[in-house]
Coordinates of C-alpha atoms and ligand atoms in Angstrom, one line a residue:
M660 CA -26.6 -1.5 0.1
G661 CA -26.8 -1.2 3.9
T662 CA -26.4 1.4 6.3
D663 CA -25.9 0.5 10.0
S664 CA -28.3 1.7 12.9
S665 CA -28.8 5.0 12.4
S666 CA -27.8 7.8 15.0
S667 CA -29.9 10.3 17.1
A668 CA -27.5 12.9 16.8
T669 CA -27.5 12.1 12.8
A670 CA -31.3 11.4 12.5
T671 CA -32.0 15.0 15.2
A672 CA -30.0 16.7 12.5
G673 CA -32.9 15.4 9.8
I674 CA -30.5 13.5 7.3
D675 CA -30.8 10.7 5.8
A676 CA -29.0 7.3 6.9
V677 CA -29.2 5.7 3.5
E678 CA -29.3 8.8 1.8
L679 CA -25.8 9.4 3.5
A680 CA -24.4 6.7 2.5
R681 CA -25.4 6.8 -1.3
E682 CA -23.7 10.3 -1.8
A683 CA -20.5 8.9 0.0
E684 CA -20.5 6.2 -2.5
A685 CA -21.2 7.9 -4.9
L686 CA -18.0 10.8 -4.3
L687 CA -15.9 8.0 -3.3
G688 CA -16.8 6.6 -6.9
G689 CA -15.8 9.7 -8.7
L690 CA -13.1 10.7 -7.2
I691 CA -11.4 6.9 -7.6
R692 CA -11.9 7.8 -11.6
F693 CA -9.7 10.5 -11.3
N694 CA -6.4 9.0 -11.4
T695 CA -4.3 10.7 -8.9
V696 CA -1.6 8.2 -9.2
N697 CA 1.9 10.2 -7.3
P698 CA 4.1 11.0 -9.1
P699 CA 2.7 13.1 -10.6
G700 CA -0.2 13.6 -8.2
N701 CA -2.1 15.6 -10.8
E702 CA -5.0 15.4 -8.8
E703 CA -6.4 19.1 -9.5
Q704 CA -9.8 17.5 -11.6
A705 CA -10.2 16.1 -8.4
Q706 CA -9.9 18.8 -6.2
Q707 CA -11.9 20.7 -8.5
F708 CA -15.0 17.6 -8.9
L709 CA -14.9 18.2 -4.6
A710 CA -14.8 21.6 -4.4
D711 CA -18.2 22.4 -6.6
H712 CA -19.5 19.6 -3.8
L713 CA -19.1 21.1 -0.9
R714 CA -19.5 24.7 -2.8
A715 CA -22.9 23.8 -3.5
A716 CA -23.8 22.6 0.1
G717 CA -23.4 25.9 1.5
F718 CA -19.0 25.6 2.4
Q719 CA -16.8 28.3 1.9
C720 CA -13.7 26.4 -0.2
E721 CA -10.4 27.7 -1.0
L722 CA -8.0 26.7 -3.7
L723 CA -4.6 26.9 -2.3
A724 CA -1.4 25.4 -4.6
A725 CA 2.4 25.0 -4.2
E726 CA 3.1 24.3 -7.8
P727 CA 0.5 24.4 -11.0
G728 CA -2.2 21.6 -10.9
R729 CA -2.3 20.4 -7.3
P730 CA -4.2 22.4 -5.0
N731 CA -5.1 21.8 -1.3
L732 CA -8.9 22.7 -0.7
L733 CA -9.5 23.5 2.3
A734 CA -13.2 24.7 2.7
R735 CA -14.9 25.8 5.6
L736 CA -18.5 26.4 8.2
K737 CA -18.5 28.9 10.4
G738 CA -20.2 29.1 13.3
S739 CA -22.2 31.6 14.7
A740 CA -20.2 32.5 18.3
P741 CA -16.3 31.4 18.4
G742 CA -14.8 28.0 19.6
P743 CA -12.9 25.3 18.6
T744 CA -12.6 24.7 15.2
L745 CA -12.4 20.9 14.1
C746 CA -11.1 19.9 10.9
Y747 CA -11.1 16.5 9.1
L748 CA -8.0 15.9 7.4
G749 CA -7.7 13.1 4.4
H750 CA -5.1 13.3 0.9
V751 CA -6.3 12.8 -2.8
D752 CA -3.3 11.5 -3.9
T753 CA -2.7 7.0 -3.7
V754 CA 0.2 5.6 -4.5
L755 CA 0.6 3.8 -7.7
A756 CA -1.4 0.4 -9.0
N757 CA -0.5 -2.9 -11.4
P758 CA -4.0 -3.5 -13.7
A759 CA -2.3 -6.3 -14.9
E760 CA -2.2 -7.3 -10.8
W761 CA -6.2 -6.7 -10.5
Q762 CA -9.1 -8.4 -10.6
R763 CA -10.6 -5.3 -11.4
D764 CA -10.0 -2.4 -13.1
P765 CA -7.9 0.3 -10.2
W766 CA -9.5 3.8 -11.3
S767 CA -12.8 1.7 -12.0
G768 CA -14.5 3.1 -8.3
E769 CA -17.4 0.3 -9.6
I770 CA -19.9 -1.6 -6.9
V771 CA -19.2 -5.5 -6.8
D772 CA -20.9 -7.4 -4.3
G773 CA -21.1 -5.1 -1.9
F774 CA -17.1 -3.7 -2.4
L775 CA -16.4 -0.4 -4.0
W776 CA -12.8 -1.0 -6.1
G777 CA -10.2 1.2 -6.5
R778 CA -6.7 2.4 -6.1
G779 CA -7.1 5.0 -2.8
A780 CA -10.9 2.6 -1.6
I781 CA -9.0 2.4 1.8
D782 CA -5.7 5.1 1.4
M783 CA -7.5 7.5 1.8
K784 CA -10.3 8.4 -0.8
S785 CA -12.8 6.5 1.4
Q786 CA -12.5 8.8 4.1
V787 CA -12.2 12.1 2.3
A788 CA -15.7 10.8 0.5
A789 CA -17.3 10.3 3.4
E790 CA -15.8 13.3 5.5
I791 CA -17.3 14.8 2.7
A792 CA -20.2 13.3 2.0
A793 CA -20.9 13.5 5.6
C794 CA -20.0 17.6 5.9
A795 CA -21.9 18.9 2.2
A796 CA -25.2 16.8 4.4
L797 CA -25.2 18.4 7.5
A798 CA -24.7 21.8 5.7
R799 CA -27.4 21.3 2.8
A800 CA -30.0 19.9 5.7
G801 CA -29.0 23.6 7.6
W802 CA -26.9 22.9 10.0
R803 CA -24.4 25.3 11.1
P804 CA -22.5 25.3 13.7
A805 CA -23.4 26.9 17.1
T806 CA -19.5 27.5 18.8
G807 CA -16.7 26.9 16.5
E808 CA -16.2 26.1 12.9
L809 CA -16.5 22.9 11.5
L810 CA -13.2 22.9 8.6
I811 CA -12.2 20.6 5.8
A812 CA -8.7 20.1 4.6
A813 CA -8.2 17.2 1.0
V814 CA -4.6 17.7 1.0
V815 CA -2.1 16.6 -2.5
D816 CA 1.1 14.8 -2.1
E817 CA 0.8 13.3 1.5
E818 CA 2.4 10.1 -0.4
T819 CA 6.1 10.9 -1.1
G820 CA 6.0 12.8 2.6
G821 CA 3.4 16.2 2.0
E822 CA 5.9 18.6 0.9
L823 CA 2.8 20.3 -1.9
G824 CA 0.5 19.4 0.7
A825 CA 0.0 19.5 4.4
Q826 CA 3.5 20.3 4.9
W827 CA 3.4 23.3 2.8
I828 CA 0.0 23.9 3.5
T829 CA 0.9 24.1 7.5
R830 CA 3.8 26.5 7.2
E831 CA 2.6 29.0 4.7
H832 CA -1.3 29.4 5.8
P833 CA -1.2 28.8 8.8
D834 CA -4.0 31.0 9.2
K835 CA -6.3 29.5 7.3
S836 CA -4.4 25.9 8.7
R837 CA -5.4 26.3 12.2
C838 CA -7.8 23.6 14.0
D839 CA -7.7 22.4 17.8
L840 CA -9.2 19.2 16.5
L841 CA -8.1 17.1 13.7
I842 CA -9.3 13.5 12.4
N843 CA -7.4 12.3 9.4
E844 CA -6.0 8.7 8.8
G845 CA -4.6 6.0 10.5
G846 CA -6.7 4.3 12.3
G847 CA -10.2 2.8 13.0
A848 CA -11.1 -0.9 11.6
F849 CA -11.9 -3.2 13.8
F850 CA -9.5 -6.3 15.1
D851 CA -11.0 -8.9 17.8
Y852 CA -8.8 -9.7 20.5
A853 CA -9.6 -12.1 24.2
G854 CA -13.2 -12.0 23.6
R855 CA -13.3 -8.3 23.1
R856 CA -14.0 -6.3 19.9
C857 CA -11.7 -2.7 19.4
Y858 CA -11.7 -0.2 17.4
G859 CA -8.0 1.2 17.2
V860 CA -7.7 5.1 16.9
C861 CA -4.2 6.2 16.1
C862 CA -2.9 8.7 18.6
A863 CA 0.4 8.7 17.9
E864 CA 3.7 7.8 14.9
K865 CA 6.8 6.6 15.5
G866 CA 9.2 8.6 14.2
V867 CA 12.3 8.0 11.1
F868 CA 16.5 7.0 12.3
R869 CA 17.7 5.8 9.3
F870 CA 21.4 4.6 9.8
A871 CA 24.2 2.9 7.9
V872 CA 25.9 0.0 9.3
S873 CA 29.6 0.3 7.3
T874 CA 32.2 -2.6 7.7
D875 CA 35.9 -1.4 6.5
G876 CA 38.8 -3.5 4.3
T877 CA 41.6 -3.0 1.9
A878 CA 40.7 -3.7 -1.3
A879 CA 43.1 -6.4 -3.7
H880 CA 42.3 -7.9 -6.7
A881 CA 39.4 -11.0 -6.3
S882 CA 41.5 -13.5 -8.0
L883 CA 43.7 -13.0 -4.8
P884 CA 41.6 -12.9 -2.4
A885 CA 44.0 -13.5 0.6
L886 CA 45.7 -10.5 -0.3
G887 CA 42.8 -8.1 0.5
D888 CA 40.9 -7.7 3.3
N889 CA 36.8 -8.3 2.5
A890 CA 34.6 -5.9 4.5
L891 CA 31.6 -7.9 2.5
L892 CA 32.2 -10.7 4.6
K893 CA 32.7 -8.5 7.9
M894 CA 28.7 -7.7 7.5
G895 CA 27.8 -11.6 7.4
P896 CA 28.1 -11.2 11.0
V897 CA 26.2 -7.7 11.5
L898 CA 23.6 -9.3 9.1
D899 CA 23.4 -12.5 11.4
R900 CA 22.4 -10.6 14.2
L901 CA 20.0 -8.1 12.7
A902 CA 18.4 -11.0 11.6
A903 CA 18.7 -12.6 14.7
R904 CA 16.0 -10.4 17.1
Q905 CA 14.8 -7.3 17.3
P906 CA 15.6 -4.6 20.5
S907 CA 13.7 -5.0 23.3
Y908 CA 10.9 -3.6 23.8
A909 CA 10.5 -0.1 25.0
L910 CA 7.0 1.2 26.1
C911 CA 5.3 4.9 25.2
A912 CA 2.9 6.0 27.1
E913 CA 0.2 5.0 24.3
A914 CA 1.6 1.7 23.9
Q915 CA 1.2 1.0 28.1
A916 CA -2.3 2.6 26.7
F917 CA -2.8 0.0 24.1
L918 CA -2.1 -2.9 26.6
E919 CA -4.0 -2.1 28.9
A920 CA -7.2 -1.0 26.8
V921 CA -7.0 -5.0 25.4
G922 CA -6.4 -6.4 29.3
E923 CA -2.9 -7.5 28.6
D924 CA -0.5 -6.1 31.4
P925 CA 1.7 -3.0 30.0
G926 CA 4.5 -4.7 33.0
D927 CA 4.8 -7.6 31.2
P928 CA 5.2 -7.0 27.0
V929 CA 7.3 -10.0 26.6
G930 CA 4.7 -11.7 28.2
A931 CA 1.4 -10.2 25.8
V932 CA 3.7 -10.7 23.4
E933 CA 3.5 -14.2 23.7
R934 CA -0.2 -14.2 24.5
M935 CA -0.7 -12.4 21.7
R936 CA 0.9 -14.2 19.4
Q937 CA -0.8 -17.5 20.6
S938 CA -4.3 -16.3 20.3
D939 CA -3.5 -14.7 16.7
P940 CA -0.2 -14.9 15.0
V941 CA -0.6 -12.0 12.4
L942 CA -2.2 -9.7 15.0
A943 CA 0.7 -9.7 17.5
R944 CA 3.0 -9.1 14.2
V945 CA 1.1 -5.8 14.0
F946 CA 1.2 -5.5 16.9
E947 CA 4.7 -5.6 18.8
P948 CA 6.8 -2.4 16.8
M949 CA 3.8 -0.1 18.9
L950 CA 5.7 -1.5 21.8
G951 CA 9.7 -0.3 21.1
I952 CA 13.1 0.4 18.3
T953 CA 12.5 -2.1 15.4
F954 CA 15.5 -2.3 12.6
S955 CA 15.0 -3.3 9.2
P956 CA 17.9 -3.7 7.2
T957 CA 17.0 -2.9 3.0
R958 CA 19.9 -1.8 1.4
I959 CA 23.0 -3.3 1.1
R960 CA 25.8 -2.5 -1.5
A961 CA 30.0 -3.1 -1.5
S962 CA 32.2 -3.3 -4.3
E963 CA 31.4 -2.1 -7.7
K964 CA 33.3 -4.2 -9.5
I965 CA 33.1 -8.0 -9.2
N966 CA 36.7 -8.3 -9.6
V967 CA 37.5 -6.4 -6.8
I968 CA 37.5 -7.2 -3.0
P969 CA 36.1 -4.4 -1.6
S970 CA 37.2 -2.0 1.1
L971 CA 34.0 -0.5 2.1
A972 CA 30.6 -2.3 2.8
E973 CA 27.3 -0.6 3.7
C974 CA 24.1 -2.2 4.8
K975 CA 20.9 0.7 4.9
V976 CA 18.8 0.1 7.9
D977 CA 15.2 2.0 8.3
C978 CA 14.5 2.4 11.8
R979 CA 11.0 2.8 13.2
V980 CA 11.1 4.8 16.6
P981 CA 8.2 5.4 19.6
P982 CA 7.5 8.6 20.2
G983 CA 9.7 10.7 23.4
L984 CA 12.7 7.9 21.7
G985 CA 15.1 9.7 19.7
E986 CA 19.2 9.1 19.1
D987 CA 21.1 8.4 22.0
E988 CA 18.1 4.7 22.6
V989 CA 18.7 4.6 18.9
R990 CA 22.4 4.4 19.9
A991 CA 22.2 1.9 22.3
A992 CA 19.6 -0.5 20.5
I993 CA 22.4 -0.1 17.9
V994 CA 24.6 -1.7 20.5
E995 CA 22.3 -3.8 22.3
V996 CA 21.3 -6.4 18.7
L997 CA 24.8 -5.7 17.4
G998 CA 27.6 -5.2 20.3
E999 CA 30.2 -3.0 20.7
P1000 CA 32.2 -2.6 17.7
G1001 CA 35.4 -4.5 17.8
P1002 CA 37.1 -7.5 19.2
P1003 CA 36.0 -10.0 20.2
G1004 CA 32.8 -8.8 18.1
V1005 CA 32.4 -7.3 14.3
E1006 CA 34.0 -4.0 14.0
Y1007 CA 31.3 -2.2 12.0
R1008 CA 31.0 2.3 12.4
T1009 CA 26.7 3.5 12.1
E1010 CA 25.7 6.5 10.7
F1011 CA 23.1 8.4 10.9
T1012 CA 20.9 8.7 7.7
E1013 CA 18.1 10.6 8.6
R1014 CA 16.6 11.8 11.9
I1015 CA 12.5 12.4 12.4
A1016 CA 11.8 12.4 16.0
G1017 CA 8.1 10.5 16.2
N1018 CA 4.6 12.8 17.5
R1019 CA 1.8 12.0 19.9
S1020 CA -1.3 13.9 20.6
P1021 CA -2.7 13.0 24.5
A1022 CA -4.6 9.7 24.7
D1023 CA -7.1 11.3 27.0
S1024 CA -9.5 13.9 25.2
N1025 CA -13.1 15.4 24.8
L1026 CA -12.3 14.5 21.6
M1027 CA -11.4 10.2 22.1
D1028 CA -14.1 10.4 24.7
T1029 CA -17.0 11.5 22.0
I1030 CA -15.1 8.8 20.0
A1031 CA -15.9 6.2 22.5
T1032 CA -18.7 6.9 22.6
W1033 CA -20.2 7.2 19.2
V1034 CA -18.4 3.3 19.1
A1035 CA -20.0 1.3 22.3
E1036 CA -23.3 2.9 21.0
Q1037 CA -22.8 1.7 17.3
D1038 CA -21.2 -1.4 18.0
P1039 CA -22.6 -2.5 21.9
G1040 CA -19.4 -3.9 23.6
A1041 CA -16.9 -2.5 21.5
R1042 CA -14.9 -0.1 22.6
A1043 CA -11.8 2.4 21.2
V1044 CA -8.4 2.0 21.9
P1045 CA -5.2 4.6 21.9
V1046 CA -2.6 2.7 19.3
V1047 CA 0.8 3.9 17.4
L1048 CA 0.6 3.8 14.5
P1049 CA 4.6 2.2 13.0
G1050 CA 4.5 4.5 9.8
F1051 CA 3.4 8.0 9.8
T1052 CA 1.2 10.4 8.5
D1053 CA 0.4 14.0 7.1
S1054 CA -0.5 14.8 11.3
R1055 CA 2.7 15.3 12.3
H1056 CA 2.4 18.1 9.9
Y1057 CA -0.1 19.5 12.2
R1058 CA 1.2 18.6 15.5
D1059 CA 4.3 20.5 14.1
A1060 CA 2.9 23.6 13.3
F1061 CA 0.0 23.6 16.1
P1062 CA 1.1 22.0 19.2
D1063 CA -2.0 22.7 21.1
C1064 CA -4.3 20.9 17.8
V1065 CA -5.5 17.0 19.0
A1066 CA -5.3 14.5 16.2
Y1067 CA -5.7 11.6 16.1
G1068 CA -6.4 8.8 13.1
F1069 CA -9.6 7.6 13.2
F1070 CA -12.0 6.6 10.0
P1071 CA -14.6 3.0 12.1
H1072 CA -14.9 -0.3 9.8
R1073 CA -17.1 -2.4 11.2
H1074 CA -17.7 -5.5 8.4
Q1075 CA -14.0 -5.0 7.1
S1076 CA -11.5 -6.1 10.2
L1077 CA -7.7 -4.6 10.5
L1078 CA -6.2 -7.5 9.2
E1079 CA -8.4 -7.4 6.2
T1080 CA -7.8 -3.8 5.2
S1081 CA -4.2 -3.8 6.3
P1082 CA -2.9 -5.8 2.7
L1083 CA -4.7 -4.2 0.4
I1084 CA -3.1 -0.2 1.4
H1085 CA -0.6 0.0 -1.3
G1086 CA -1.6 -3.2 -2.1
A1087 CA -3.7 -5.2 -5.1
D1088 CA -7.4 -5.1 -5.5
E1089 CA -7.9 -1.9 -2.8
R1090 CA -11.6 -2.0 -1.9
I1091 CA -14.2 -1.1 0.9
D1092 CA -17.3 -2.9 1.9
V1093 CA -20.2 -0.1 1.0
R1094 CA -21.5 -0.5 5.1
D1095 CA -18.3 0.7 5.9
L1096 CA -18.4 3.9 3.7
G1097 CA -21.6 4.4 5.3
F1098 CA -20.7 3.9 8.7
A1099 CA -17.9 5.9 9.0
T1100 CA -20.2 8.5 7.1
Q1101 CA -22.2 8.3 9.8
F1102 CA -19.0 9.0 12.3
F1103 CA -17.8 12.0 10.4
C1104 CA -21.8 14.1 10.8
D1105 CA -21.9 12.7 14.6
V1106 CA -18.2 13.8 15.6
A1107 CA -19.6 17.5 13.9
L1108 CA -22.0 17.8 15.9
R1109 CA -21.6 16.7 19.3
T1110 CA -18.2 18.8 18.9
L1111 CA -20.0 21.9 17.7
G1112 CA -22.9 21.7 18.4
Ligands
LIG2096 ZN1 -2.4 7.3 3.5

C-alpha cells in the first residue's frame, strides 16, 4: 500500500500519509460502487455519501439540484480572515461501461495487485476521492484556513456537457460557487521526454467549431448515371484532402510555453513534432493537436434511397481550435486544406454547426508556482509544464462565470504515465495505481495548506 514520501506540509498538520491514502481508497471504492453512468447519472446516493463524509469532518455541506435526483454538492471550510477561495472541483458521473469488455466488474471498486478497478477510477472519481479525503483529513485534524475558504464542488452531469452540473451551479448559484483558484481534471499524469520527467498542468482548453462540408449535384435514377450529377462522388476529393493533411500549426501562448518547457523551440513547431515523433511516436500523436486547429471528419450522408443519385452530400467535421482563435482562422484553415471552392478545385460549401471558443487561465500564477514547487519536491528533477487540453472540461464553465478565476487541470500521477492512463479514460479496464491515488491525495492536502495557510 505504498504512499510516497510524506510531504512536510501534510506531516506538519499531523496527518499520517498511510491513513490518508487508505481514506482515499475507501472513498474511491465506495464511489465506484454507486453506478453513476450518465445518462441517466443517478448521482444522488453518491453525493449523499460524500456529503456525510465531509459533514462528519466539519464541513458545511449543501446539495443543490437542477433536477430531482441529481444534486451538486458544495462543501466549505471557512477561514477566520478574508482571503481567496480555493475550490477543488470534480464530477461524480461517468460514461457507460460494457462489462463484457472488462476483465473485472466495472462497479466493483476492488483493489487487485495494487490497482483499484472500476468505471471512474481515472475519470474522475479518483480525483474526487483524493480531494475529499485530503480536505476531510485536514478538517478532522483541526486545521482551518487562516485566510479565505476551502470549497469542494462535486458536480453531476459533466459527461453530457455540464448543463445540470457546473454550468447550472455557476449560473444559478454564483455566490455559492464563486472561487478565485480552481483545481479540476485535465492534467497531471507524468510523461518522459528528452530525458526530462514532466507533469502537465492544463492551463487551456481548445474550443469546438464544428462544421458541415456540402457538395451539390443533380438527382436522377441510379440506373441512368449519366443523367444525374452525383454529389457523393464530389465528396471524394474533399475526403482525400482531409485525409492528406491538417491545417498549419497555430501556436497559442500555452502551446509555446509547453514546447519551451519540454526543451523544444517554439519557433520551430514542425521540427519539434518531428523530433518528438522520432523519440516517441505515441507522445507526438498525443501532443501535436495542442499546436493548432484540427479537423476530424466523423459523419457523412448522401442519398436517402439506394436507387436515387444524390443531389446533396454532407460531411460533418469535428474541428478543435486553440484558445484565442475563432471562426476567421477556421475559415482560412478550411481553404488551406480543401482549396478555394470552385474550379479548378472542388465546388463545396461549408456551414458552422457549433461555435464554442477555447478557454484559458494565465500560466503564470501563484497557484502554478505552488504546483511546480510541489512537483519538484516530490519528484526531484521533474517539472510542471503547461499543457493545452484538446477537449474541454467543466473548467470552461468556471472561467466563463468567474473571469478572474485561475483554473488548472491537475491530478498528479507518478507511477501510471500519461500514455498508460489515456487509453483507460472512457475505455475498458479503467483502473488506478493506488500509489498514485495516495500521491494525489497528499497533493490536495499540501496545496490547501500552502495556499490558505
Ligand atoms: Zn472527466
